[in-house]
Amino acid sequence: MTDAAELRRRTHELLAAHPPAGTERLEFLRARFDAGLAWVHFPEGLGGLGVPRSLQAVVDAELAAAGAPDNDPRRIGIGLGMAAPTILQYGTEEQKRRFLRPLWTGEEVWCQLFSEPGAGSDLAALGTRAVREGEDWVVNGQKVWTSSAHLARWAILIARTDPDVPKHRGITYFLCDMTDPGVEVRPLRQITGEAEFNEVFLTDVRIPDSRRLGEVGDGWRVAQTTLNNERVAIGGMRLPREGGMIGPVSRTWRERPELRTHDLHQRLLRLWVEAEVARLTGERLRQQLVAGQPGPEGAGMKLAFARLNQEISGLEVELRGEEGLLYDDWTMRRPELVDFTGRDAGYRYLRSKGNSIEGGTSEVLLNIVAERVLGLPAEPRTDKDVAWKDLAR
Ligand SMILES: Cc1cc2nc3c(=O)[nH]c(=O)nc-3n(C[C@H](O)[C@H](O)[C@H](O)COP(=O)(O)OP(=O)(O)OC[C@H]3O[C@@H](n4cnc5c(N)ncnc54)[C@H](O)[C@@H]3O)c2cc1C
């Protein structure tokens, strides 16, 4: 049986065989994956040991204490948080063995080709077409708001394979090689001045059928695994107390008494308590995850995360007064990650605006909570039984 003591023993064995001080980072990460200590709840041979997810903390604590390198999870969030659980659930053995190791070590960055100019909240309306030709699928269309596409080697992609059936039924899920001919990535500049995301044009891109994930026409169901995991990945990351947006503003409050007012004090206290409640709720959600895939509850966490980030960063700008309006750099950078705590207050204020849009807008998440958590009547849907090709666009 693999319990906490056994995991500690295995971790020490890894550290003895690959002392972090004398081992190249990638070599260490690969060895960690092969020892089943990458994500312990994954199956043996795929970076895990098939033990409860909660035991990961035991391994992480031992490795951190030994100064071992990590896989920089913020840089590869889409791979870890969204592509990996979907490949694990729907992938063939060959796909799991090919993709999961370099995904986890960060050797291969992933992006998500879901949203389109005419399909965001109503994602199932998407129009990118994939047509079967021999052993390949030929893909044509345009995706948009694709975070990290400029860094990515691989993408999770959903495309329409059957326009003659209702929109949810004619979609298929693929793994797309971003270096293939016909994939063109163009930067999109955001309110922060940076271009974290992109437009992606797909012109006659040939994807072999062996890179289809799940059955033909079953892509909507496969995508639910990705989307449910996305909400948890965005809103439910593990944080220490004051680890999120509330950290910098609390520090400013403590260090700059001259900025304090009674009114701002009341607001800070309220937001501090709400941030702590959200953090602990995230902890509970992660414990639920130990028992399986995330459900619609992740929508609630992501809702709270977006609202709090916007309110807290707004309070911080107000607290700092004129200085809060300063912005560090308007050059169009192509950042590798979204860093909420390492940047200045102006960046946090501007970047958090996207939090209520990315990974499902707050309005749409409220619908999910209403229907699937509270059991309230569903929104009327008039297009459920209409073939996609006959929908008004
Ligand atoms: C920072 C950032 C990163 C992103 N990264 C990615 C990525 O990597 N890959 C990817 O595929 N996509 C990505 N997206 C896209 C994101 O998923 C979409 O923007 C989002 O789903 C909303 O779609 P939309 O922009 O088309 O807006 P729309 O769907 O057109 O929505 C417009 C407005 O209408 C409201 N609305 C729509 N439908 C309803 C409804 N039924 N009930 C009530 N209100 C409704 C919305 O809440 C919103 O206010 C990213 C977005 C952002 C901001």
PDB file of N, CA and C in Angstrom, residues 290-365:
ATOM      1  N   VAL A 290     -10.558  14.859  -5.072  1.00  0.00           N
ATOM      2  CA  VAL A 290      -9.873  13.609  -4.760  1.00  0.00           C
ATOM      3  C   VAL A 290     -10.762  12.455  -5.195  1.00  0.00           C
ATOM      4  N   ALA A 291     -12.093  12.673  -5.125  1.00  0.00           N
ATOM      5  CA  ALA A 291     -13.030  11.596  -5.435  1.00  0.00           C
ATOM      6  C   ALA A 291     -13.336  11.509  -6.919  1.00  0.00           C
ATOM      7  N   GLY A 292     -12.852  12.410  -7.747  1.00  0.00           N
ATOM      8  CA  GLY A 292     -13.130  12.289  -9.176  1.00  0.00           C
ATOM      9  C   GLY A 292     -12.984  13.597  -9.924  1.00  0.00           C
ATOM     10  N   GLN A 293     -13.688  13.678 -11.041  1.00  0.00           N
ATOM     11  CA  GLN A 293     -13.617  14.857 -11.901  1.00  0.00           C
ATOM     12  C   GLN A 293     -14.376  16.023 -11.262  1.00  0.00           C
ATOM     13  N   PRO A 294     -13.948  17.282 -11.533  1.00  0.00           N
ATOM     14  CA  PRO A 294     -14.692  18.410 -10.982  1.00  0.00           C
ATOM     15  C   PRO A 294     -16.071  18.532 -11.629  1.00  0.00           C
ATOM     16  N   GLY A 295     -17.039  18.940 -10.863  1.00  0.00           N
ATOM     17  CA  GLY A 295     -18.390  19.143 -11.388  1.00  0.00           C
ATOM     18  C   GLY A 295     -18.647  20.632 -11.551  1.00  0.00           C
ATOM     19  N   PRO A 296     -19.915  21.015 -11.639  1.00  0.00           N
ATOM     20  CA  PRO A 296     -20.256  22.425 -11.861  1.00  0.00           C
ATOM     21  C   PRO A 296     -19.902  23.323 -10.682  1.00  0.00           C
ATOM     22  N   GLU A 297     -19.546  22.743  -9.537  1.00  0.00           N
ATOM     23  CA  GLU A 297     -19.182  23.575  -8.387  1.00  0.00           C
ATOM     24  C   GLU A 297     -18.001  24.480  -8.704  1.00  0.00           C
ATOM     25  N   GLY A 298     -17.138  24.039  -9.620  1.00  0.00           N
ATOM     26  CA  GLY A 298     -15.976  24.845 -10.008  1.00  0.00           C
ATOM     27  C   GLY A 298     -16.418  26.199 -10.553  1.00  0.00           C
ATOM     28  N   ALA A 299     -17.628  26.258 -11.129  1.00  0.00           N
ATOM     29  CA  ALA A 299     -18.152  27.514 -11.672  1.00  0.00           C
ATOM     30  C   ALA A 299     -18.281  28.546 -10.548  1.00  0.00           C
ATOM     31  N   GLY A 300     -18.719  28.106  -9.376  1.00  0.00           N
ATOM     32  CA  GLY A 300     -18.882  29.017  -8.237  1.00  0.00           C
ATOM     33  C   GLY A 300     -17.545  29.596  -7.792  1.00  0.00           C
ATOM     34  N   MET A 301     -16.523  28.755  -7.767  1.00  0.00           N
ATOM     35  CA  MET A 301     -15.181  29.212  -7.360  1.00  0.00           C
ATOM     36  C   MET A 301     -14.658  30.252  -8.343  1.00  0.00           C
ATOM     37  N   LYS A 302     -14.855  29.970  -9.618  1.00  0.00           N
ATOM     38  CA  LYS A 302     -14.330  30.874 -10.643  1.00  0.00           C
ATOM     39  C   LYS A 302     -15.061  32.217 -10.619  1.00  0.00           C
ATOM     40  N   LEU A 303     -16.366  32.161 -10.325  1.00  0.00           N
ATOM     41  CA  LEU A 303     -17.154  33.399 -10.173  1.00  0.00           C
ATOM     42  C   LEU A 303     -16.590  34.258  -9.049  1.00  0.00           C
ATOM     43  N   ALA A 304     -16.352  33.617  -7.905  1.00  0.00           N
ATOM     44  CA  ALA A 304     -15.860  34.350  -6.730  1.00  0.00           C
ATOM     45  C   ALA A 304     -14.473  34.920  -7.008  1.00  0.00           C
ATOM     46  N   PHE A 305     -13.632  34.135  -7.679  1.00  0.00           N
ATOM     47  CA  PHE A 305     -12.264  34.559  -7.998  1.00  0.00           C
ATOM     48  C   PHE A 305     -12.287  35.833  -8.845  1.00  0.00           C
ATOM     49  N   ALA A 306     -13.157  35.852  -9.875  1.00  0.00           N
ATOM     50  CA  ALA A 306     -13.208  36.998 -10.786  1.00  0.00           C
ATOM     51  C   ALA A 306     -13.695  38.253 -10.046  1.00  0.00           C
ATOM     52  N   ARG A 307     -14.771  38.113  -9.284  1.00  0.00           N
ATOM     53  CA  ARG A 307     -15.331  39.287  -8.598  1.00  0.00           C
ATOM     54  C   ARG A 307     -14.323  39.824  -7.586  1.00  0.00           C
ATOM     55  N   LEU A 308     -13.715  38.916  -6.816  1.00  0.00           N
ATOM     56  CA  LEU A 308     -12.777  39.380  -5.788  1.00  0.00           C
ATOM     57  C   LEU A 308     -11.560  40.056  -6.409  1.00  0.00           C
ATOM     58  N   ASN A 309     -11.018  39.457  -7.470  1.00  0.00           N
ATOM     59  CA  ASN A 309      -9.839  40.061  -8.094  1.00  0.00           C
ATOM     60  C   ASN A 309     -10.134  41.475  -8.574  1.00  0.00           C
ATOM     61  N   GLN A 310     -11.310  41.668  -9.138  1.00  0.00           N
ATOM     62  CA  GLN A 310     -11.650  43.005  -9.658  1.00  0.00           C
ATOM     63  C   GLN A 310     -11.872  43.985  -8.507  1.00  0.00           C
ATOM     64  N   GLU A 311     -12.568  43.551  -7.461  1.00  0.00           N
ATOM     65  CA  GLU A 311     -12.832  44.482  -6.350  1.00  0.00           C
ATOM     66  C   GLU A 311     -11.544  44.800  -5.584  1.00  0.00           C
ATOM     67  N   ILE A 312     -10.724  43.792  -5.366  1.00  0.00           N
ATOM     68  CA  ILE A 312      -9.508  44.012  -4.576  1.00  0.00           C
ATOM     69  C   ILE A 312      -8.526  44.897  -5.339  1.00  0.00           C
ATOM     70  N   SER A 313      -8.367  44.633  -6.637  1.00  0.00           N
ATOM     71  CA  SER A 313      -7.411  45.447  -7.395  1.00  0.00           C
ATOM     72  C   SER A 313      -7.923  46.881  -7.525  1.00  0.00           C
ATOM     73  N   GLY A 314      -9.253  47.058  -7.560  1.00  0.00           N
ATOM     74  CA  GLY A 314      -9.829  48.411  -7.590  1.00  0.00           C
ATOM     75  C   GLY A 314      -9.549  49.151  -6.287  1.00  0.00           C
ATOM     76  N   LEU A 315      -9.691  48.441  -5.175  1.00  0.00           N
ATOM     77  CA  LEU A 315      -9.408  49.041  -3.868  1.00  0.00           C
ATOM     78  C   LEU A 315      -7.937  49.456  -3.785  1.00  0.00           C
ATOM     79  N   GLU A 316      -7.071  48.613  -4.338  1.00  0.00           N
ATOM     80  CA  GLU A 316      -5.633  48.909  -4.262  1.00  0.00           C
ATOM     81  C   GLU A 316      -5.294  50.184  -5.035  1.00  0.00           C
ATOM     82  N   VAL A 317      -5.885  50.335  -6.218  1.00  0.00           N
ATOM     83  CA  VAL A 317      -5.645  51.537  -7.022  1.00  0.00           C
ATOM     84  C   VAL A 317      -6.125  52.770  -6.252  1.00  0.00           C
ATOM     85  N   GLU A 318      -7.298  52.644  -5.619  1.00  0.00           N
ATOM     86  CA  GLU A 318      -7.835  53.777  -4.834  1.00  0.00           C
ATOM     87  C   GLU A 318      -6.927  54.108  -3.652  1.00  0.00           C
ATOM     88  N   LEU A 319      -6.482  53.073  -2.981  1.00  0.00           N
ATOM     89  CA  LEU A 319      -5.629  53.262  -1.805  1.00  0.00           C
ATOM     90  C   LEU A 319      -4.344  54.001  -2.177  1.00  0.00           C
ATOM     91  N   ARG A 320      -3.777  53.658  -3.322  1.00  0.00           N
ATOM     92  CA  ARG A 320      -2.506  54.271  -3.724  1.00  0.00           C
ATOM     93  C   ARG A 320      -2.679  55.659  -4.331  1.00  0.00           C
ATOM     94  N   GLY A 321      -3.925  56.042  -4.607  1.00  0.00           N
ATOM     95  CA  GLY A 321      -4.155  57.377  -5.159  1.00  0.00           C
ATOM     96  C   GLY A 321      -3.488  57.533  -6.515  1.00  0.00           C
ATOM     97  N   GLU A 322      -2.892  58.717  -6.746  1.00  0.00           N
ATOM     98  CA  GLU A 322      -2.291  58.992  -8.063  1.00  0.00           C
ATOM     99  C   GLU A 322      -1.271  57.935  -8.459  1.00  0.00           C
ATOM    100  N   GLU A 323      -0.512  57.507  -7.490  1.00  0.00           N
ATOM    101  CA  GLU A 323       0.538  56.515  -7.745  1.00  0.00           C
ATOM    102  C   GLU A 323      -0.067  55.195  -8.268  1.00  0.00           C
ATOM    103  N   GLY A 324      -1.311  54.916  -7.856  1.00  0.00           N
ATOM    104  CA  GLY A 324      -1.999  53.705  -8.317  1.00  0.00           C
ATOM    105  C   GLY A 324      -2.330  53.750  -9.792  1.00  0.00           C
ATOM    106  N   LEU A 325      -2.372  54.963 -10.359  1.00  0.00           N
ATOM    107  CA  LEU A 325      -2.715  55.085 -11.772  1.00  0.00           C
ATOM    108  C   LEU A 325      -1.503  54.929 -12.681  1.00  0.00           C
ATOM    109  N   LEU A 326      -0.308  54.921 -12.092  1.00  0.00           N
ATOM    110  CA  LEU A 326       0.902  54.773 -12.916  1.00  0.00           C
ATOM    111  C   LEU A 326       0.938  53.371 -13.514  1.00  0.00           C
ATOM    112  N   TYR A 327       1.483  53.257 -14.705  1.00  0.00           N
ATOM    113  CA  TYR A 327       1.568  51.939 -15.334  1.00  0.00           C
ATOM    114  C   TYR A 327       2.995  51.723 -15.791  1.00  0.00           C
ATOM    115  N   ASP A 328       3.522  50.535 -15.525  1.00  0.00           N
ATOM    116  CA  ASP A 328       4.967  50.360 -15.686  1.00  0.00           C
ATOM    117  C   ASP A 328       5.462  50.374 -17.123  1.00  0.00           C
ATOM    118  N   ASP A 329       4.703  49.794 -18.048  1.00  0.00           N
ATOM    119  CA  ASP A 329       5.296  49.588 -19.359  1.00  0.00           C
ATOM    120  C   ASP A 329       4.205  49.304 -20.391  1.00  0.00           C
ATOM    121  N   TRP A 330       4.113  50.175 -21.408  1.00  0.00           N
ATOM    122  CA  TRP A 330       3.069  49.973 -22.422  1.00  0.00           C
ATOM    123  C   TRP A 330       3.592  49.272 -23.667  1.00  0.00           C
ATOM    124  N   THR A 331       4.853  48.851 -23.679  1.00  0.00           N
ATOM    125  CA  THR A 331       5.335  48.171 -24.889  1.00  0.00           C
ATOM    126  C   THR A 331       4.615  46.834 -25.034  1.00  0.00           C
ATOM    127  N   MET A 332       4.395  46.444 -26.259  1.00  0.00           N
ATOM    128  CA  MET A 332       3.665  45.190 -26.458  1.00  0.00           C
ATOM    129  C   MET A 332       4.582  44.009 -26.194  1.00  0.00           C
ATOM    130  N   ARG A 333       4.456  43.473 -24.991  1.00  0.00           N
ATOM    131  CA  ARG A 333       5.258  42.302 -24.661  1.00  0.00           C
ATOM    132  C   ARG A 333       4.449  41.042 -24.923  1.00  0.00           C
ATOM    133  N   ARG A 334       5.201  39.928 -24.990  1.00  0.00           N
ATOM    134  CA  ARG A 334       4.538  38.618 -25.195  1.00  0.00           C
ATOM    135  C   ARG A 334       4.849  37.778 -23.967  1.00  0.00           C
ATOM    136  N   PRO A 335       4.145  37.993 -22.850  1.00  0.00           N
ATOM    137  CA  PRO A 335       4.545  37.360 -21.596  1.00  0.00           C
ATOM    138  C   PRO A 335       4.335  35.847 -21.608  1.00  0.00           C
ATOM    139  N   GLU A 336       5.144  35.174 -20.810  1.00  0.00           N
ATOM    140  CA  GLU A 336       5.027  33.719 -20.730  1.00  0.00           C
ATOM    141  C   GLU A 336       3.983  33.318 -19.715  1.00  0.00           C
ATOM    142  N   LEU A 337       3.646  34.242 -18.785  1.00  0.00           N
ATOM    143  CA  LEU A 337       2.652  33.888 -17.783  1.00  0.00           C
ATOM    144  C   LEU A 337       1.972  35.131 -17.251  1.00  0.00           C
ATOM    145  N   VAL A 338       0.805  34.904 -16.632  1.00  0.00           N
ATOM    146  CA  VAL A 338       0.072  35.993 -15.998  1.00  0.00           C
ATOM    147  C   VAL A 338       0.529  36.039 -14.546  1.00  0.00           C
ATOM    148  N   ASP A 339       1.137  37.167 -14.162  1.00  0.00           N
ATOM    149  CA  ASP A 339       1.700  37.246 -12.821  1.00  0.00           C
ATOM    150  C   ASP A 339       0.957  38.324 -12.036  1.00  0.00           C
ATOM    151  N   PHE A 340       0.006  37.900 -11.206  1.00  0.00           N
ATOM    152  CA  PHE A 340      -0.820  38.870 -10.502  1.00  0.00           C
ATOM    153  C   PHE A 340      -0.092  39.555  -9.353  1.00  0.00           C
ATOM    154  N   THR A 341       0.823  38.844  -8.724  1.00  0.00           N
ATOM    155  CA  THR A 341       1.408  39.422  -7.515  1.00  0.00           C
ATOM    156  C   THR A 341       2.778  40.052  -7.751  1.00  0.00           C
ATOM    157  N   GLY A 342       3.439  39.698  -8.851  1.00  0.00           N
ATOM    158  CA  GLY A 342       4.784  40.222  -9.080  1.00  0.00           C
ATOM    159  C   GLY A 342       4.795  41.563  -9.811  1.00  0.00           C
ATOM    160  N   ARG A 343       3.623  42.035 -10.271  1.00  0.00           N
ATOM    161  CA  ARG A 343       3.574  43.262 -11.066  1.00  0.00           C
ATOM    162  C   ARG A 343       2.971  44.404 -10.254  1.00  0.00           C
ATOM    163  N   ASP A 344       2.872  45.602 -10.872  1.00  0.00           N
ATOM    164  CA  ASP A 344       2.365  46.734 -10.095  1.00  0.00           C
ATOM    165  C   ASP A 344       0.833  46.767 -10.074  1.00  0.00           C
ATOM    166  N   ALA A 345       0.296  47.695  -9.241  1.00  0.00           N
ATOM    167  CA  ALA A 345      -1.147  47.718  -8.987  1.00  0.00           C
ATOM    168  C   ALA A 345      -1.940  47.980 -10.265  1.00  0.00           C
ATOM    169  N   GLY A 346      -1.404  48.831 -11.141  1.00  0.00           N
ATOM    170  CA  GLY A 346      -2.106  49.163 -12.384  1.00  0.00           C
ATOM    171  C   GLY A 346      -2.282  47.921 -13.254  1.00  0.00           C
ATOM    172  N   TYR A 347      -1.248  47.104 -13.327  1.00  0.00           N
ATOM    173  CA  TYR A 347      -1.350  45.866 -14.107  1.00  0.00           C
ATOM    174  C   TYR A 347      -2.434  44.970 -13.528  1.00  0.00           C
ATOM    175  N   ARG A 348      -2.434  44.804 -12.198  1.00  0.00           N
ATOM    176  CA  ARG A 348      -3.427  43.922 -11.573  1.00  0.00           C
ATOM    177  C   ARG A 348      -4.842  44.411 -11.882  1.00  0.00           C
ATOM    178  N   TYR A 349      -5.023  45.736 -11.796  1.00  0.00           N
ATOM    179  CA  TYR A 349      -6.352  46.316 -12.030  1.00  0.00           C
ATOM    180  C   TYR A 349      -6.815  46.023 -13.461  1.00  0.00           C
ATOM    181  N   LEU A 350      -5.916  46.258 -14.426  1.00  0.00           N
ATOM    182  CA  LEU A 350      -6.301  46.077 -15.825  1.00  0.00           C
ATOM    183  C   LEU A 350      -6.457  44.597 -16.183  1.00  0.00           C
ATOM    184  N   ARG A 351      -5.526  43.763 -15.732  1.00  0.00           N
ATOM    185  CA  ARG A 351      -5.561  42.349 -16.126  1.00  0.00           C
ATOM    186  C   ARG A 351      -6.759  41.601 -15.527  1.00  0.00           C
ATOM    187  N   SER A 352      -7.171  42.048 -14.323  1.00  0.00           N
ATOM    188  CA  SER A 352      -8.261  41.303 -13.680  1.00  0.00           C
ATOM    189  C   SER A 352      -9.598  41.532 -14.392  1.00  0.00           C
ATOM    190  N   LYS A 353      -9.669  42.542 -15.268  1.00  0.00           N
ATOM    191  CA  LYS A 353     -10.906  42.739 -16.033  1.00  0.00           C
ATOM    192  C   LYS A 353     -11.224  41.487 -16.851  1.00  0.00           C
ATOM    193  N   GLY A 354     -10.195  40.847 -17.352  1.00  0.00           N
ATOM    194  CA  GLY A 354     -10.406  39.634 -18.169  1.00  0.00           C
ATOM    195  C   GLY A 354     -10.869  38.432 -17.353  1.00  0.00           C
ATOM    196  N   ASN A 355     -10.727  38.491 -16.040  1.00  0.00           N
ATOM    197  CA  ASN A 355     -11.072  37.315 -15.223  1.00  0.00           C
ATOM    198  C   ASN A 355     -12.556  36.956 -15.304  1.00  0.00           C
ATOM    199  N   SER A 356     -13.408  37.964 -15.551  1.00  0.00           N
ATOM    200  CA  SER A 356     -14.837  37.635 -15.621  1.00  0.00           C
ATOM    201  C   SER A 356     -15.258  37.260 -17.047  1.00  0.00           C
ATOM    202  N   ILE A 357     -14.274  37.126 -17.947  1.00  0.00           N
ATOM    203  CA  ILE A 357     -14.561  36.700 -19.330  1.00  0.00           C
ATOM    204  C   ILE A 357     -13.910  35.341 -19.601  1.00  0.00           C
ATOM    205  N   GLU A 358     -12.603  35.218 -19.271  1.00  0.00           N
ATOM    206  CA  GLU A 358     -11.859  33.991 -19.615  1.00  0.00           C
ATOM    207  C   GLU A 358     -12.439  32.789 -18.858  1.00  0.00           C
ATOM    208  N   GLY A 359     -12.400  31.631 -19.521  1.00  0.00           N
ATOM    209  CA  GLY A 359     -12.886  30.400 -18.880  1.00  0.00           C
ATOM    210  C   GLY A 359     -14.382  30.418 -18.636  1.00  0.00           C
ATOM    211  N   GLY A 360     -15.136  31.199 -19.397  1.00  0.00           N
ATOM    212  CA  GLY A 360     -16.588  31.322 -19.204  1.00  0.00           C
ATOM    213  C   GLY A 360     -16.903  32.623 -18.503  1.00  0.00           C
ATOM    214  N   THR A 361     -17.801  33.439 -19.087  1.00  0.00           N
ATOM    215  CA  THR A 361     -18.096  34.744 -18.470  1.00  0.00           C
ATOM    216  C   THR A 361     -18.881  34.520 -17.174  1.00  0.00           C
ATOM    217  N   SER A 362     -18.870  35.547 -16.318  1.00  0.00           N
ATOM    218  CA  SER A 362     -19.573  35.412 -15.042  1.00  0.00           C
ATOM    219  C   SER A 362     -21.070  35.181 -15.251  1.00  0.00           C
ATOM    220  N   GLU A 363     -21.635  35.803 -16.286  1.00  0.00           N
ATOM    221  CA  GLU A 363     -23.076  35.612 -16.539  1.00  0.00           C
ATOM    222  C   GLU A 363     -23.349  34.144 -16.883  1.00  0.00           C
ATOM    223  N   VAL A 364     -22.494  33.573 -17.712  1.00  0.00           N
ATOM    224  CA  VAL A 364     -22.703  32.186 -18.126  1.00  0.00           C
ATOM    225  C   VAL A 364     -22.475  31.236 -16.942  1.00  0.00           C
ATOM    226  N   LEU A 365     -21.502  31.563 -16.097  1.00  0.00           N
ATOM    227  CA  LEU A 365     -21.261  30.712 -14.924  1.00  0.00           C
ATOM    228  C   LEU A 365     -22.452  30.777 -13.965  1.00  0.00           C
TER     229      LEU A 365
END
